[in-house]
mmCIF file of C-alpha atoms in Angstrom:
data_model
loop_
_atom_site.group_PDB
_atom_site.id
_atom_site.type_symbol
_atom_site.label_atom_id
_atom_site.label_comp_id
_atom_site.label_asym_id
_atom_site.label_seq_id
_atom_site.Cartn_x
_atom_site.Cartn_y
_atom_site.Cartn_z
ATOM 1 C CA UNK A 1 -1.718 -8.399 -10.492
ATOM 2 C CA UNK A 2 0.977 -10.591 -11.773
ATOM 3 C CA UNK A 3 0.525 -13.252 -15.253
ATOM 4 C CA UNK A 4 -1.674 -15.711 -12.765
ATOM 5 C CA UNK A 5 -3.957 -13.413 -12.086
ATOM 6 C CA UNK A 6 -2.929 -13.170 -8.710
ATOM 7 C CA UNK A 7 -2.450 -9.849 -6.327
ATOM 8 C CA UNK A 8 0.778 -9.652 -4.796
ATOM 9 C CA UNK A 9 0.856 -9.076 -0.953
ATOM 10 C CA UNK A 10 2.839 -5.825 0.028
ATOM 11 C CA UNK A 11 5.674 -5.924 2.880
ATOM 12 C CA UNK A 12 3.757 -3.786 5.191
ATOM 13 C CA UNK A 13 0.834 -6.120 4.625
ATOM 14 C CA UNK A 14 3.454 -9.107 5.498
ATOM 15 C CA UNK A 15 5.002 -7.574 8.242
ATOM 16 C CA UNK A 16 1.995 -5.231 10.346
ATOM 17 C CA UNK A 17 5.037 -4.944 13.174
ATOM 18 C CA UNK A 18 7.246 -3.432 11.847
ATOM 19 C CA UNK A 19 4.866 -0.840 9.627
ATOM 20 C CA UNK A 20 4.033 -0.260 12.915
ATOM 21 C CA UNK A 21 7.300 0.328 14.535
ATOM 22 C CA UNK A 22 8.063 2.147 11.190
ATOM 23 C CA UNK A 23 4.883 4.276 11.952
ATOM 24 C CA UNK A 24 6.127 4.681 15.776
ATOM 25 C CA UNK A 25 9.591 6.163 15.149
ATOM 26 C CA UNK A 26 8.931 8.088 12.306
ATOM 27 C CA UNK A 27 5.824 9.919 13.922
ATOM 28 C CA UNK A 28 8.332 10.660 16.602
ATOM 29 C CA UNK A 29 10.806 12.700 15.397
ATOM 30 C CA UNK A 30 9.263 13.355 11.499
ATOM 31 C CA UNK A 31 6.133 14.305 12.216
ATOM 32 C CA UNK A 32 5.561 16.272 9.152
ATOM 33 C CA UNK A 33 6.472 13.095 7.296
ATOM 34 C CA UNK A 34 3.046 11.418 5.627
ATOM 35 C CA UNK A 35 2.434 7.552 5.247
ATOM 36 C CA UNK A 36 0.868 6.698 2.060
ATOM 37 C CA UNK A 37 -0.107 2.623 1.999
ATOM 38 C CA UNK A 38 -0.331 2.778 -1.870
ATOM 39 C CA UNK A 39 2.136 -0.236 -3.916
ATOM 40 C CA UNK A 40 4.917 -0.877 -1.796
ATOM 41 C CA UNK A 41 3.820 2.077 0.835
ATOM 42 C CA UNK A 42 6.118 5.933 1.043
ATOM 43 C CA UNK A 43 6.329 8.536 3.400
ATOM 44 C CA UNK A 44 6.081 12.012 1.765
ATOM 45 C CA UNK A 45 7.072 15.619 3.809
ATOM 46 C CA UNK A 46 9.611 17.430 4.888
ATOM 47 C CA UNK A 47 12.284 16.705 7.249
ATOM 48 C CA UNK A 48 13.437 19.094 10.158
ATOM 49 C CA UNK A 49 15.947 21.612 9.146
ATOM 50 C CA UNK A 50 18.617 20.346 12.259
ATOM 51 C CA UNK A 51 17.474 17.420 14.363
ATOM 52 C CA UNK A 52 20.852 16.170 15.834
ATOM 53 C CA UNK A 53 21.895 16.222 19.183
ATOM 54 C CA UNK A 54 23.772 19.323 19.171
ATOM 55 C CA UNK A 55 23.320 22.817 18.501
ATOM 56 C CA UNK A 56 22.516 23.855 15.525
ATOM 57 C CA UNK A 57 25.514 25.944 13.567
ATOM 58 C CA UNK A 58 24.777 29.786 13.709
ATOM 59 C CA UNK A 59 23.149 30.639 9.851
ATOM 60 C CA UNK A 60 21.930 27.407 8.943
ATOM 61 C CA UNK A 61 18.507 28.432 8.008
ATOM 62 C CA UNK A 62 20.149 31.206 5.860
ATOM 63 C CA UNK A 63 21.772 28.420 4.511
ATOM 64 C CA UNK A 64 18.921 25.499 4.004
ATOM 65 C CA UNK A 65 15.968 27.475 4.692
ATOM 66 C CA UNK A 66 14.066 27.594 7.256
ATOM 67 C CA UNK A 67 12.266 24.622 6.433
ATOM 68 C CA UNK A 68 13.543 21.774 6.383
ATOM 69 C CA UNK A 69 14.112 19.566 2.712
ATOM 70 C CA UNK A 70 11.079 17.417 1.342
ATOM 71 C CA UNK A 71 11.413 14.012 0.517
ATOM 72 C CA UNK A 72 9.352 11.354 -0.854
ATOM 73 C CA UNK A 73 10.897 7.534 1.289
ATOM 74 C CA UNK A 74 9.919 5.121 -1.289
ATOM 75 C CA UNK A 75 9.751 1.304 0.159
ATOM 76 C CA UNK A 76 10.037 -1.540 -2.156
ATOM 77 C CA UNK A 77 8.284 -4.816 -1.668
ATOM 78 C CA UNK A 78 11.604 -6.653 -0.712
ATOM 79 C CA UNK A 79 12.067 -4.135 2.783
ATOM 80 C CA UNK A 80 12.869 -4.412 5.218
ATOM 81 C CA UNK A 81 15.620 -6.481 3.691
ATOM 82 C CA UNK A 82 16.413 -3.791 0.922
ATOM 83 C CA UNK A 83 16.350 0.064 2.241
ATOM 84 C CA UNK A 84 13.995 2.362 1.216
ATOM 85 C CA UNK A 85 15.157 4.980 -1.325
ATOM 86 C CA UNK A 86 15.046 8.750 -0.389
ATOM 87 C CA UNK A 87 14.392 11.196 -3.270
ATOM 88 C CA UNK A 88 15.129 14.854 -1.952
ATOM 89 C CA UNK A 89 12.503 17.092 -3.781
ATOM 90 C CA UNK A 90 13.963 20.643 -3.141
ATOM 91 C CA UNK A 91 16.639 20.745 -3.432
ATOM 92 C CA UNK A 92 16.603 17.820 -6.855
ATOM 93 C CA UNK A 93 20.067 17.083 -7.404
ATOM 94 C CA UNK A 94 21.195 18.456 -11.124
ATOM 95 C CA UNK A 95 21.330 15.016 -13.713
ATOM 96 C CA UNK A 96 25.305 15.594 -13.761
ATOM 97 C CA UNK A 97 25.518 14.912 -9.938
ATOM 98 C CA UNK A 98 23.687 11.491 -9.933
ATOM 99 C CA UNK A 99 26.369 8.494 -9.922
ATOM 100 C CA UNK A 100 29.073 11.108 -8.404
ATOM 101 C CA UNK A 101 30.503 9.666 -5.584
ATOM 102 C CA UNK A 102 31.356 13.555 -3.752
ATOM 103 C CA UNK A 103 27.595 14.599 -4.259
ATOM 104 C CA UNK A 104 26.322 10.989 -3.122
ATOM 105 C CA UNK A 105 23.526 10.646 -5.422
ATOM 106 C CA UNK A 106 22.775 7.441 -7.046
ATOM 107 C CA UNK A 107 21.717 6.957 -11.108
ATOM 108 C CA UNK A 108 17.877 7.151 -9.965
ATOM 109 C CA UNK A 109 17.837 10.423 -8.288
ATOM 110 C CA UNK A 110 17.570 8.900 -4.952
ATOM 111 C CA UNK A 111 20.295 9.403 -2.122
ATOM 112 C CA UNK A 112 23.056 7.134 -1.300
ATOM 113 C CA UNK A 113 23.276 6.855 2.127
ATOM 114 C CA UNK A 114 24.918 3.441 2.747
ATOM 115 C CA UNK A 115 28.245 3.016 2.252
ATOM 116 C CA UNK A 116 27.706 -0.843 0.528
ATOM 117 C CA UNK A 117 24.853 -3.082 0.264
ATOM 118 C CA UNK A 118 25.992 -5.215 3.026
ATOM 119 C CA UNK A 119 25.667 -2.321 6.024
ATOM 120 C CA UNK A 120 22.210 -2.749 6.002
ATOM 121 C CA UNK A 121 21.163 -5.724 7.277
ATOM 122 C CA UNK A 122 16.987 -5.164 7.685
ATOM 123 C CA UNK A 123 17.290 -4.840 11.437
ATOM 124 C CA UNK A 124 17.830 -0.959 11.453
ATOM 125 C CA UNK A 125 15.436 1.757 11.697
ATOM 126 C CA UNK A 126 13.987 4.105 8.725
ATOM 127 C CA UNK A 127 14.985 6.865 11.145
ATOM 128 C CA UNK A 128 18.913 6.184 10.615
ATOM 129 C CA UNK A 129 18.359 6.833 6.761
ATOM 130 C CA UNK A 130 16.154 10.123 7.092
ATOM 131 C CA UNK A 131 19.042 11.676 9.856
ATOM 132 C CA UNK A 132 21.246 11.196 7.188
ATOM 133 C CA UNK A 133 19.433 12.806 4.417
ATOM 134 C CA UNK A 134 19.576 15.313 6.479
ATOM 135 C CA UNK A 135 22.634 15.579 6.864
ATOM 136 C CA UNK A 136 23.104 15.322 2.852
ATOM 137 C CA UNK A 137 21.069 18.652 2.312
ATOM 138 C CA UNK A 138 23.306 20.324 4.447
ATOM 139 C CA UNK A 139 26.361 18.740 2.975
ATOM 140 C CA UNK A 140 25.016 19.178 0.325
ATOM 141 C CA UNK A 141 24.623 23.303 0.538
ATOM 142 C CA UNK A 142 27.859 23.408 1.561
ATOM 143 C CA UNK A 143 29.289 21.708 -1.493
ATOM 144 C CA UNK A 144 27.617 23.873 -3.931
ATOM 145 C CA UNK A 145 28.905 26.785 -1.602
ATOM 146 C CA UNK A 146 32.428 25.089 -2.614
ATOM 147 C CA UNK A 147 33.453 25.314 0.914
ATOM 148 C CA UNK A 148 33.875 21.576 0.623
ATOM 149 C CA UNK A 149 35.274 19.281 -2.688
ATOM 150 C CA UNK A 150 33.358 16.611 -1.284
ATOM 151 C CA UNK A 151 30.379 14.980 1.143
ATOM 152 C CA UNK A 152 32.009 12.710 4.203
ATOM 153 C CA UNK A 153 32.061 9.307 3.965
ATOM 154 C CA UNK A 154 30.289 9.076 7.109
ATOM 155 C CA UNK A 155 27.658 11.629 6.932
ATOM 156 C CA UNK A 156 27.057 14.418 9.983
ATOM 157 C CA UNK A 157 24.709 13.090 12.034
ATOM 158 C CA UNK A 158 27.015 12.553 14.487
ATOM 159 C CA UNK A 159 30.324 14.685 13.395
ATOM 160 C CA UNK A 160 30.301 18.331 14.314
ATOM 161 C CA UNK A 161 33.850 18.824 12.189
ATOM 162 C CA UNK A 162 31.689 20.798 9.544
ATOM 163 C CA UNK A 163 29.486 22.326 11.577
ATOM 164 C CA UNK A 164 31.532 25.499 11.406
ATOM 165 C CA UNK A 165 31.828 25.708 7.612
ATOM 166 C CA UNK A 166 28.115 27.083 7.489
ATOM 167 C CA UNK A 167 29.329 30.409 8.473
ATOM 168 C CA UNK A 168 31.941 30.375 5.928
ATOM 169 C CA UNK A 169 29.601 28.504 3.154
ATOM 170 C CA UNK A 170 26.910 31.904 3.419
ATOM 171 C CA UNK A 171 30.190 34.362 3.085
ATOM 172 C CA UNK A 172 31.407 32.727 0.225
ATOM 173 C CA UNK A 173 27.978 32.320 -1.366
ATOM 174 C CA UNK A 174 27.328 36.410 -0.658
ATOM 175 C CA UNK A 175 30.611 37.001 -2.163
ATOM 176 C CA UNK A 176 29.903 35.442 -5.225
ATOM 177 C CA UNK A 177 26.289 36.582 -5.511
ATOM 178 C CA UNK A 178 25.096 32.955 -5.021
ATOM 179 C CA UNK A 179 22.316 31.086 -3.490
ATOM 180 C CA UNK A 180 22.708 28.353 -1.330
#
């Protein structure tokens, strides 16, 4: 309720298409993704460990798990004209990774997975931004592996130049007695 008294109208409530759409595509390839209509609206779950169009990398769920990361989308009552934010739950990145530009992380928690403001334009899906979160969690494994000094500027989704680091990540990791 804002100083008037009045109750603001959510997107979603705004625009019942493209919750719907939202609802469509998500339920498609997320399933275990959760829509929860409460404030601005969120989906809550867990992503699939490897849902790209290629094979998955031999040892990846040694790697991620075999499970793929939660997440909690949060939508804001300006989308679709401002993205949702994606706030990986396990793994959280540490407090010193948020605003680093190699771990992609912005100063709320939430992933940055846009390169500026202006590539998203409110006409593309909520299924673009959860491919590439996950693609961050396995970037982001093979980072703290320190296979890599960096995530790509583009993301994986659709680059298979890392795909063979995962191998290397888990020796490296069992050399030094660490966990992905």
């Amino acid at each position: 309720m804002n100083t008037d008294g009045e109750v603001p109208i959510s997107w979603w409530e705004c625009e019942p298409r493209r919750l719907a759409r939202d609802q469509r595509e998500v339920a498609e390839l997320f399933p275990e993704l959760t829509w929860c209509a409460e404030g601005a609206g969120r989906w809550e779950g867990r992503l699939p460990r490897w849902p790209f169009n290629r094979p998955e990398p031999a040892g990846m769920a040694e790697l991620v798990g075999q499970e793929g990361m939660p997440v909690r989308v949060q939508y804001g009552h300006a989308y679709p004209m401002v993205p949702p934010a994606i706030f990986p739950l396990d793994p959280e990145p540490e407090l010193a990774e948020y605003r680093q530009h190699r771990f992609h992380v912005l100063g709320n928690g939430s992933l940055c997975l846009l390169q500026d403001c202006s590539t998203w334009t409110g006409r593309q899906s909520v299924i673009e931004l959860l491919l590439k979160a996950v693609g961050w969690r396995v970037e982001y494994a093979l980072l703290k592996s320190g296979v890599v000094e960096s995530m790509t500027i583009n993301g994986i989704v659709n680059d298979a130049s890392r795909d063979h680091l995962v191998r290397q990540a888990l020796e490296q990791l069992s050399a030094g007695g660490g966990q992905p």
